[in-house]
Amino acid sequence: MHLPYVYRVTKYDPTDRDQQGHYTGGADTVSDHGEVETSYLQAVAAFAGDSGVARLAIREPQVPSFAHFGPEPPVDGFGLDGLFPAGPSGFHDGAEVPLDIGLQLVRAMLRDNGAWCRLEAEGAFAVHVGGDQYLYISSSRPCEGALVRTRELGLFPERLAGSPYAFGADEEERGIQRPADDAFWADLREAVVTGRAGILEETYLEGASRWHHLTGDTLDPVRAGLAPRARLAAWPPLSTGIDAVLRALPADGLVEGVWQDHDGTIRSAIASEDEFPELAARMSRAHAAALLSVYAGERMPLCTAVLPDSDGVLRARWRTEPTPSDRDWADRQPQG
């Protein structure tokens, strides 16, 4: 979504920047959890008001995965506790929230200790947070009143050509994305029945996944329970040869272990070499297991897809990494 008016709003006085634009002043790069943080939220509300926006859509939501790099410690619930009537499951791509909930999500992003997303009103408004308390606001309107209000709050709005954190056109146009439509599920059912596929990885947030055991009987219930706009990856069945799986642990690096407990639950964990003994101990008690690479170019499921909305339209902007099967599917699609 490209809007004509883009502003970077910060607590950093532009007069304290060097010739390269780097801030050289003494303001902290973390939230004060107080007056300054509140000023940021009031500025967002002012821009939303000038843009005529009362509701915002959550786009590309994410949470920290196995590593956390924010300047503040992570918190339980990723800053989402109490924000959604249905609980954290309400935090998904495409979910619409009232402005006050949107402001609480901006607060969580300013504190940089949990959830992150873009917040948008299609064709009218967008807001997201970068590192070091940099707030980016876009609007279809110049928002002159909000600019005045932001300066009154002690913050500094600066006009930009665009946000470095906006969802890029190159990402939107990176090849054709297969939707998880009826044809996909028919192909997946065939792969399950013939023994080629046995588990499904559901990435419901960037940084958070669930795993599902697939059989002819479980396929439909699994499909019905997936999060909106989730990214999906189908994998071969887990191996019951646990000893052979554990012998394949690498000497170092990162690896993801996926295993099925004897009650049927599928679990996973990403581990480094220091954590391999604990991972091996957990997987040794499993019914079936597998080791998966976490490195780009080495992690290759059977096929991937992204869930369309209930009307069949694929509105999610995030993409899966295409597999050979996905490319074969794309080659069969009508051109133009």
mmCIF file of C-alpha atoms in Angstrom:
data_model
loop_
_atom_site.group_PDB
_atom_site.id
_atom_site.type_symbol
_atom_site.label_atom_id
_atom_site.label_comp_id
_atom_site.label_asym_id
_atom_site.label_seq_id
_atom_site.Cartn_x
_atom_site.Cartn_y
_atom_site.Cartn_z
ATOM 1 C CA MET A 1 0.000 0.000 0.000
ATOM 2 C CA HIS A 2 1.614 3.237 -1.174
ATOM 3 C CA LEU A 3 0.274 6.475 0.318
ATOM 4 C CA PRO A 4 1.397 9.977 -0.716
ATOM 5 C CA TYR A 5 2.140 11.417 2.729
ATOM 6 C CA VAL A 6 4.752 9.597 4.782
ATOM 7 C CA TYR A 7 6.165 10.910 8.063
ATOM 8 C CA ARG A 8 8.860 9.690 10.414
ATOM 9 C CA VAL A 9 7.868 10.659 13.941
ATOM 10 C CA THR A 10 10.509 10.490 16.662
ATOM 11 C CA LYS A 11 11.654 12.052 19.925
ATOM 12 C CA TYR A 12 14.995 12.866 18.266
ATOM 13 C CA ASP A 13 15.605 16.528 17.446
ATOM 14 C CA PRO A 14 16.762 16.785 13.781
ATOM 15 C CA THR A 15 19.303 19.447 14.835
ATOM 16 C CA ASP A 16 21.135 16.658 16.693
ATOM 17 C CA ARG A 17 21.906 14.722 13.518
ATOM 18 C CA ASP A 18 25.221 14.630 11.690
ATOM 19 C CA GLN A 19 25.692 15.098 7.953
ATOM 20 C CA GLN A 20 24.817 11.434 7.350
ATOM 21 C CA GLY A 21 21.560 11.819 9.276
ATOM 22 C CA HIS A 22 22.713 9.807 12.302
ATOM 23 C CA TYR A 23 21.384 10.967 15.638
ATOM 24 C CA THR A 24 24.113 12.271 17.951
ATOM 25 C CA GLY A 25 22.008 13.562 20.851
ATOM 26 C CA GLY A 26 21.443 12.037 24.259
ATOM 27 C CA ALA A 27 17.863 10.718 24.064
ATOM 28 C CA ASP A 28 17.393 7.077 25.024
ATOM 29 C CA THR A 29 16.629 4.601 22.245
ATOM 30 C CA VAL A 30 14.164 2.661 24.417
ATOM 31 C CA SER A 31 10.677 3.555 25.567
ATOM 32 C CA ASP A 32 10.288 5.445 28.826
ATOM 33 C CA HIS A 33 6.999 3.581 29.473
ATOM 34 C CA GLY A 34 5.665 6.982 30.448
ATOM 35 C CA GLU A 35 5.137 10.485 29.127
ATOM 36 C CA VAL A 36 7.157 10.175 25.916
ATOM 37 C CA GLU A 37 5.602 6.823 25.043
ATOM 38 C CA THR A 38 2.158 8.332 25.624
ATOM 39 C CA SER A 39 3.067 11.213 23.312
ATOM 40 C CA TYR A 40 3.863 8.732 20.553
ATOM 41 C CA LEU A 41 0.455 7.107 20.975
ATOM 42 C CA GLN A 42 -1.313 10.472 20.995
ATOM 43 C CA ALA A 43 0.494 11.388 17.786
ATOM 44 C CA VAL A 44 -0.696 8.159 16.111
ATOM 45 C CA ALA A 45 -4.247 8.902 17.236
ATOM 46 C CA ALA A 46 -4.019 12.431 15.823
ATOM 47 C CA PHE A 47 -2.832 11.195 12.413
ATOM 48 C CA ALA A 48 -5.517 8.493 12.362
ATOM 49 C CA GLY A 49 -8.141 11.101 13.194
ATOM 50 C CA ASP A 50 -6.972 13.425 10.423
ATOM 51 C CA SER A 51 -7.050 10.440 8.064
ATOM 52 C CA GLY A 52 -10.644 9.599 8.992
ATOM 53 C CA VAL A 53 -9.674 6.186 10.359
ATOM 54 C CA ALA A 54 -11.263 4.402 13.324
ATOM 55 C CA ARG A 55 -10.273 0.786 12.589
ATOM 56 C CA LEU A 56 -7.012 -0.793 11.500
ATOM 57 C CA ALA A 57 -6.092 -4.107 9.894
ATOM 58 C CA ILE A 58 -3.192 -6.147 11.235
ATOM 59 C CA ARG A 59 -0.739 -7.089 8.482
ATOM 60 C CA GLU A 60 2.262 -9.445 8.548
ATOM 61 C CA PRO A 61 2.157 -10.032 12.323
ATOM 62 C CA GLN A 62 5.165 -11.575 13.969
ATOM 63 C CA VAL A 63 6.543 -12.583 17.340
ATOM 64 C CA PRO A 64 10.083 -13.464 18.439
ATOM 65 C CA SER A 65 10.998 -17.048 17.606
ATOM 66 C CA PHE A 66 13.973 -18.847 19.177
ATOM 67 C CA ALA A 67 16.026 -15.643 19.381
ATOM 68 C CA HIS A 68 15.164 -12.242 20.846
ATOM 69 C CA PHE A 69 17.141 -9.194 19.815
ATOM 70 C CA GLY A 70 15.115 -6.317 21.305
ATOM 71 C CA PRO A 71 16.703 -4.008 23.880
ATOM 72 C CA GLU A 72 14.110 -4.925 26.512
ATOM 73 C CA PRO A 73 13.467 -8.409 27.912
ATOM 74 C CA PRO A 74 10.643 -10.400 26.305
ATOM 75 C CA VAL A 75 7.369 -10.550 28.173
ATOM 76 C CA ASP A 76 4.873 -13.370 28.523
ATOM 77 C CA GLY A 77 2.234 -13.141 25.828
ATOM 78 C CA PHE A 78 4.383 -10.888 23.615
ATOM 79 C CA GLY A 79 2.505 -7.809 24.841
ATOM 80 C CA LEU A 80 -0.819 -9.166 23.539
ATOM 81 C CA ASP A 81 -2.429 -10.175 26.835
ATOM 82 C CA GLY A 82 -5.954 -8.813 27.172
ATOM 83 C CA LEU A 83 -6.030 -7.128 23.744
ATOM 84 C CA PHE A 84 -8.244 -9.618 21.901
ATOM 85 C CA PRO A 85 -11.586 -11.052 23.101
ATOM 86 C CA ALA A 86 -10.655 -14.494 21.755
ATOM 87 C CA GLY A 87 -7.127 -14.326 23.153
ATOM 88 C CA PRO A 88 -3.839 -14.228 21.222
ATOM 89 C CA SER A 89 -5.456 -16.111 18.308
ATOM 90 C CA GLY A 90 -7.053 -12.777 17.394
ATOM 91 C CA PHE A 91 -3.605 -11.525 16.377
ATOM 92 C CA HIS A 92 -3.464 -12.674 12.774
ATOM 93 C CA ASP A 93 -3.003 -11.209 9.337
ATOM 94 C CA GLY A 94 -6.110 -9.372 8.208
ATOM 95 C CA ALA A 95 -7.699 -9.068 11.650
ATOM 96 C CA GLU A 96 -9.418 -5.702 12.097
ATOM 97 C CA VAL A 97 -9.139 -3.908 15.418
ATOM 98 C CA PRO A 98 -10.507 -0.612 16.731
ATOM 99 C CA LEU A 99 -8.062 2.262 16.987
ATOM 100 C CA ASP A 100 -7.621 1.905 20.754
ATOM 101 C CA ILE A 101 -6.421 -1.694 20.338
ATOM 102 C CA GLY A 102 -4.204 -0.554 17.485
ATOM 103 C CA LEU A 103 -2.611 1.971 19.828
ATOM 104 C CA GLN A 104 -1.903 -0.781 22.349
ATOM 105 C CA LEU A 105 -0.184 -2.759 19.598
ATOM 106 C CA VAL A 106 1.905 0.325 18.784
ATOM 107 C CA ARG A 107 2.815 0.489 22.479
ATOM 108 C CA ALA A 108 4.004 -3.143 22.381
ATOM 109 C CA MET A 109 6.111 -2.347 19.311
ATOM 110 C CA LEU A 110 7.623 0.745 20.915
ATOM 111 C CA ARG A 111 8.714 -1.399 23.833
ATOM 112 C CA ASP A 112 10.256 -3.861 21.362
ATOM 113 C CA ASN A 113 9.720 -6.866 23.601
ATOM 114 C CA GLY A 114 7.169 -8.934 21.735
ATOM 115 C CA ALA A 115 4.658 -8.604 18.943
ATOM 116 C CA TRP A 116 5.225 -6.587 15.768
ATOM 117 C CA CYS A 117 2.989 -5.871 12.782
ATOM 118 C CA ARG A 118 1.983 -3.280 10.256
ATOM 119 C CA LEU A 119 -1.325 -1.550 10.964
ATOM 120 C CA GLU A 120 -3.253 -0.291 7.951
ATOM 121 C CA ALA A 121 -6.531 1.117 6.732
ATOM 122 C CA GLU A 122 -6.579 0.325 3.018
ATOM 123 C CA GLY A 123 -5.977 3.398 0.899
ATOM 124 C CA ALA A 124 -6.061 5.757 3.869
ATOM 125 C CA PHE A 125 -3.551 5.163 6.657
ATOM 126 C CA ALA A 126 -0.666 3.005 7.851
ATOM 127 C CA VAL A 127 1.556 2.947 10.912
ATOM 128 C CA HIS A 128 4.438 0.740 12.033
ATOM 129 C CA VAL A 129 7.471 0.993 14.279
ATOM 130 C CA GLY A 130 11.114 0.569 13.313
ATOM 131 C CA GLY A 131 14.075 0.180 15.607
ATOM 132 C CA ASP A 132 15.152 2.719 18.224
ATOM 133 C CA GLN A 133 11.717 4.320 18.642
ATOM 134 C CA TYR A 134 11.329 5.348 15.003
ATOM 135 C CA LEU A 135 7.620 5.594 14.168
ATOM 136 C CA TYR A 136 6.453 5.657 10.540
ATOM 137 C CA ILE A 137 3.024 7.016 9.629
ATOM 138 C CA SER A 138 1.524 7.166 6.134
ATOM 139 C CA SER A 139 -1.721 8.805 5.068
ATOM 140 C CA SER A 140 -3.754 9.697 2.016
ATOM 141 C CA ARG A 141 -4.059 13.204 3.496
ATOM 142 C CA PRO A 142 -1.421 15.772 4.565
ATOM 143 C CA CYS A 143 -2.661 15.648 8.194
ATOM 144 C CA GLU A 144 -1.689 19.231 8.922
ATOM 145 C CA GLY A 145 -3.545 19.279 12.239
ATOM 146 C CA ALA A 146 -1.767 16.095 13.360
ATOM 147 C CA LEU A 147 1.592 17.609 12.459
ATOM 148 C CA VAL A 148 0.873 20.593 14.690
ATOM 149 C CA ARG A 149 -0.324 18.313 17.491
ATOM 150 C CA THR A 150 2.755 16.080 17.194
ATOM 151 C CA ARG A 151 5.077 19.069 17.571
ATOM 152 C CA GLU A 152 3.058 20.252 20.585
ATOM 153 C CA LEU A 153 3.666 16.826 22.142
ATOM 154 C CA GLY A 154 7.417 17.398 21.887
ATOM 155 C CA LEU A 155 7.974 14.979 19.006
ATOM 156 C CA PHE A 156 9.507 15.647 15.609
ATOM 157 C CA PRO A 157 7.614 14.700 12.436
ATOM 158 C CA GLU A 158 9.724 14.608 9.260
ATOM 159 C CA ARG A 159 8.375 14.093 5.732
ATOM 160 C CA LEU A 160 9.846 11.111 3.870
ATOM 161 C CA ALA A 161 9.480 9.646 0.403
ATOM 162 C CA GLY A 162 8.594 6.304 1.992
ATOM 163 C CA SER A 163 9.097 4.085 5.016
ATOM 164 C CA PRO A 164 11.989 1.609 4.992
ATOM 165 C CA TYR A 165 9.637 -0.794 6.784
ATOM 166 C CA ALA A 166 6.791 -0.598 4.265
ATOM 167 C CA PHE A 167 5.930 -3.870 2.577
ATOM 168 C CA GLY A 168 7.994 -3.678 -0.599
ATOM 169 C CA ALA A 169 6.641 -3.927 -4.124
ATOM 170 C CA ASP A 170 9.432 -6.393 -4.928
ATOM 171 C CA GLU A 171 8.074 -8.718 -2.240
ATOM 172 C CA GLU A 172 4.522 -8.352 -3.510
ATOM 173 C CA GLU A 173 5.601 -9.228 -7.039
ATOM 174 C CA ARG A 174 7.995 -12.085 -6.267
ATOM 175 C CA GLY A 175 6.422 -14.707 -8.498
ATOM 176 C CA ILE A 176 3.088 -16.424 -8.244
ATOM 177 C CA GLN A 177 1.969 -17.677 -4.831
ATOM 178 C CA ARG A 178 -0.055 -20.861 -4.617
ATOM 179 C CA PRO A 179 -3.248 -20.476 -2.578
ATOM 180 C CA ALA A 180 -4.360 -23.244 -0.229
ATOM 181 C CA ASP A 181 -7.585 -23.678 -2.203
ATOM 182 C CA ASP A 182 -9.658 -26.805 -2.887
ATOM 183 C CA ALA A 183 -7.222 -27.931 -5.590
ATOM 184 C CA PHE A 184 -4.292 -27.688 -3.164
ATOM 185 C CA TRP A 185 -6.115 -29.745 -0.547
ATOM 186 C CA ALA A 186 -7.061 -32.358 -3.144
ATOM 187 C CA ASP A 187 -3.395 -32.672 -4.140
ATOM 188 C CA LEU A 188 -2.372 -32.838 -0.501
ATOM 189 C CA ARG A 189 -4.929 -35.561 0.216
ATOM 190 C CA GLU A 190 -3.485 -37.657 -2.597
ATOM 191 C CA ALA A 191 0.024 -37.139 -1.199
ATOM 192 C CA VAL A 192 -1.163 -38.217 2.257
ATOM 193 C CA VAL A 193 -3.026 -41.299 1.015
ATOM 194 C CA THR A 194 -0.019 -42.426 -1.045
ATOM 195 C CA GLY A 195 2.346 -41.919 1.901
ATOM 196 C CA ARG A 196 4.341 -39.036 0.462
ATOM 197 C CA ALA A 197 3.059 -36.455 2.994
ATOM 198 C CA GLY A 198 2.456 -36.944 6.688
ATOM 199 C CA ILE A 199 2.780 -33.660 8.573
ATOM 200 C CA LEU A 200 1.749 -30.065 7.946
ATOM 201 C CA GLU A 201 3.591 -26.994 9.215
ATOM 202 C CA GLU A 202 1.256 -24.058 9.882
ATOM 203 C CA THR A 203 3.024 -20.700 10.261
ATOM 204 C CA TYR A 204 0.247 -18.633 11.793
ATOM 205 C CA LEU A 205 2.556 -15.737 12.732
ATOM 206 C CA GLU A 206 6.015 -14.925 11.492
ATOM 207 C CA GLY A 207 8.132 -16.650 14.137
ATOM 208 C CA ALA A 208 5.415 -19.048 15.362
ATOM 209 C CA SER A 209 4.332 -22.388 13.905
ATOM 210 C CA ARG A 210 2.128 -25.356 14.737
ATOM 211 C CA TRP A 211 2.522 -28.902 13.417
ATOM 212 C CA HIS A 212 -0.287 -31.259 12.439
ATOM 213 C CA HIS A 213 -0.328 -35.008 11.832
ATOM 214 C CA LEU A 214 -2.004 -35.746 8.514
ATOM 215 C CA THR A 215 -4.069 -38.814 7.678
ATOM 216 C CA GLY A 216 -7.061 -39.272 5.432
ATOM 217 C CA ASP A 217 -9.247 -38.801 8.522
ATOM 218 C CA THR A 218 -7.477 -35.768 10.041
ATOM 219 C CA LEU A 219 -7.038 -33.707 6.883
ATOM 220 C CA ASP A 220 -10.435 -31.987 6.966
ATOM 221 C CA PRO A 221 -10.367 -31.177 10.725
ATOM 222 C CA VAL A 222 -6.831 -29.787 10.368
ATOM 223 C CA ARG A 223 -7.939 -27.576 7.481
ATOM 224 C CA ALA A 224 -10.922 -26.274 9.455
ATOM 225 C CA GLY A 225 -8.756 -25.310 12.429
ATOM 226 C CA LEU A 226 -6.046 -23.332 10.660
ATOM 227 C CA ALA A 227 -5.438 -19.661 11.454
ATOM 228 C CA PRO A 228 -6.587 -17.140 8.814
ATOM 229 C CA ARG A 229 -4.018 -16.461 6.073
ATOM 230 C CA ALA A 230 -1.554 -18.967 7.519
ATOM 231 C CA ARG A 231 1.424 -20.135 5.490
ATOM 232 C CA LEU A 232 1.462 -23.893 5.012
ATOM 233 C CA ALA A 233 4.178 -26.406 4.231
ATOM 234 C CA ALA A 234 3.583 -30.136 3.744
ATOM 235 C CA TRP A 235 6.365 -32.559 4.730
ATOM 236 C CA PRO A 236 6.969 -36.305 4.438
ATOM 237 C CA PRO A 237 5.829 -38.517 7.319
ATOM 238 C CA LEU A 238 7.963 -38.619 10.448
ATOM 239 C CA SER A 239 10.269 -41.588 10.869
ATOM 240 C CA THR A 240 9.750 -44.199 13.570
ATOM 241 C CA GLY A 241 13.477 -44.983 13.390
ATOM 242 C CA ILE A 242 14.346 -42.651 16.240
ATOM 243 C CA ASP A 243 17.918 -43.885 16.655
ATOM 244 C CA ALA A 244 18.715 -43.193 13.001
ATOM 245 C CA VAL A 245 17.182 -39.722 13.256
ATOM 246 C CA LEU A 246 19.305 -38.875 16.299
ATOM 247 C CA ARG A 247 22.476 -40.146 14.634
ATOM 248 C CA ALA A 248 21.856 -37.559 11.912
ATOM 249 C CA LEU A 249 22.243 -34.636 14.329
ATOM 250 C CA PRO A 250 24.958 -32.349 12.899
ATOM 251 C CA ALA A 251 28.137 -31.535 14.792
ATOM 252 C CA ASP A 252 27.219 -27.878 15.132
ATOM 253 C CA GLY A 253 24.897 -25.173 13.877
ATOM 254 C CA LEU A 254 21.128 -24.978 14.193
ATOM 255 C CA VAL A 255 18.547 -27.644 13.489
ATOM 256 C CA GLU A 256 14.818 -28.063 14.032
ATOM 257 C CA GLY A 257 13.635 -31.250 15.627
ATOM 258 C CA VAL A 258 10.053 -32.332 14.987
ATOM 259 C CA TRP A 259 8.598 -35.273 16.881
ATOM 260 C CA GLN A 260 5.301 -36.956 17.642
ATOM 261 C CA ASP A 261 4.629 -37.958 21.227
ATOM 262 C CA HIS A 262 2.851 -41.215 21.954
ATOM 263 C CA ASP A 263 -0.386 -39.293 22.559
ATOM 264 C CA GLY A 264 -0.264 -38.085 18.947
ATOM 265 C CA THR A 265 0.832 -34.505 19.686
ATOM 266 C CA ILE A 266 3.471 -33.121 17.330
ATOM 267 C CA ARG A 267 6.062 -30.817 18.837
ATOM 268 C CA SER A 268 9.084 -28.988 17.502
ATOM 269 C CA ALA A 269 12.098 -27.109 18.792
ATOM 270 C CA ILE A 270 14.969 -25.243 17.173
ATOM 271 C CA ALA A 271 18.265 -26.004 18.893
ATOM 272 C CA SER A 272 21.940 -25.123 18.630
ATOM 273 C CA GLU A 273 24.740 -27.594 19.316
ATOM 274 C CA ASP A 274 24.750 -26.709 23.026
ATOM 275 C CA GLU A 275 21.104 -27.754 23.207
ATOM 276 C CA PHE A 276 21.434 -30.960 21.159
ATOM 277 C CA PRO A 277 21.647 -33.228 24.230
ATOM 278 C CA GLU A 278 18.344 -31.901 25.584
ATOM 279 C CA LEU A 279 16.729 -32.120 22.145
ATOM 280 C CA ALA A 280 17.963 -35.690 21.712
ATOM 281 C CA ALA A 281 16.632 -36.665 25.130
ATOM 282 C CA ARG A 282 13.176 -35.343 24.283
ATOM 283 C CA MET A 283 13.102 -36.924 20.826
ATOM 284 C CA SER A 284 14.373 -40.285 22.132
ATOM 285 C CA ARG A 285 11.057 -40.800 23.913
ATOM 286 C CA ALA A 286 8.976 -39.964 20.821
ATOM 287 C CA HIS A 287 6.906 -42.251 18.618
ATOM 288 C CA ALA A 288 8.309 -40.698 15.424
ATOM 289 C CA ALA A 289 10.620 -37.816 14.560
ATOM 290 C CA ALA A 290 12.577 -35.890 11.932
ATOM 291 C CA LEU A 291 15.332 -33.303 11.735
ATOM 292 C CA LEU A 292 14.830 -30.293 9.464
ATOM 293 C CA SER A 293 17.320 -27.677 8.337
ATOM 294 C CA VAL A 294 16.573 -24.088 9.325
ATOM 295 C CA TYR A 295 18.846 -22.622 6.660
ATOM 296 C CA ALA A 296 17.592 -20.960 3.477
ATOM 297 C CA GLY A 297 18.078 -23.171 0.460
ATOM 298 C CA GLU A 298 18.287 -26.328 2.591
ATOM 299 C CA ARG A 299 14.783 -26.365 4.075
ATOM 300 C CA MET A 300 12.646 -27.981 1.397
ATOM 301 C CA PRO A 301 9.117 -29.215 2.123
ATOM 302 C CA LEU A 302 7.081 -31.138 -0.455
ATOM 303 C CA CYS A 303 4.862 -28.179 -1.306
ATOM 304 C CA THR A 304 3.681 -24.889 0.176
ATOM 305 C CA ALA A 305 0.680 -22.577 0.034
ATOM 306 C CA VAL A 306 -0.991 -19.633 1.780
ATOM 307 C CA LEU A 307 -4.593 -19.687 2.993
ATOM 308 C CA PRO A 308 -6.967 -17.442 1.032
ATOM 309 C CA ASP A 309 -9.817 -15.629 2.724
ATOM 310 C CA SER A 310 -13.242 -17.258 3.017
ATOM 311 C CA ASP A 311 -14.284 -15.743 -0.330
ATOM 312 C CA GLY A 312 -11.383 -17.501 -2.045
ATOM 313 C CA VAL A 313 -9.276 -14.364 -2.558
ATOM 314 C CA LEU A 314 -5.611 -14.539 -1.543
ATOM 315 C CA ARG A 315 -5.032 -11.246 0.274
ATOM 316 C CA ALA A 316 -2.076 -12.253 2.423
ATOM 317 C CA ARG A 317 1.059 -10.542 1.147
ATOM 318 C CA TRP A 318 3.610 -12.815 2.719
ATOM 319 C CA ARG A 319 4.996 -15.593 0.578
ATOM 320 C CA THR A 320 6.294 -19.113 0.924
ATOM 321 C CA GLU A 321 9.605 -20.199 -0.547
ATOM 322 C CA PRO A 322 8.648 -22.122 -3.707
ATOM 323 C CA THR A 323 9.501 -25.803 -3.937
ATOM 324 C CA PRO A 324 9.913 -27.718 -7.215
ATOM 325 C CA SER A 325 6.301 -28.865 -6.821
ATOM 326 C CA ASP A 326 5.170 -25.251 -6.389
ATOM 327 C CA ARG A 327 7.044 -24.225 -9.529
ATOM 328 C CA ASP A 328 5.409 -27.045 -11.474
ATOM 329 C CA TRP A 329 2.027 -25.810 -10.261
ATOM 330 C CA ALA A 330 2.890 -22.215 -11.282
ATOM 331 C CA ASP A 331 3.932 -23.381 -14.758
ATOM 332 C CA ARG A 332 0.494 -24.911 -15.231
ATOM 333 C CA GLN A 333 -1.351 -21.696 -14.433
ATOM 334 C CA PRO A 334 -2.804 -19.561 -17.240
ATOM 335 C CA GLN A 335 -0.485 -16.728 -18.192
ATOM 336 C CA GLY A 336 -1.642 -13.101 -18.225
#
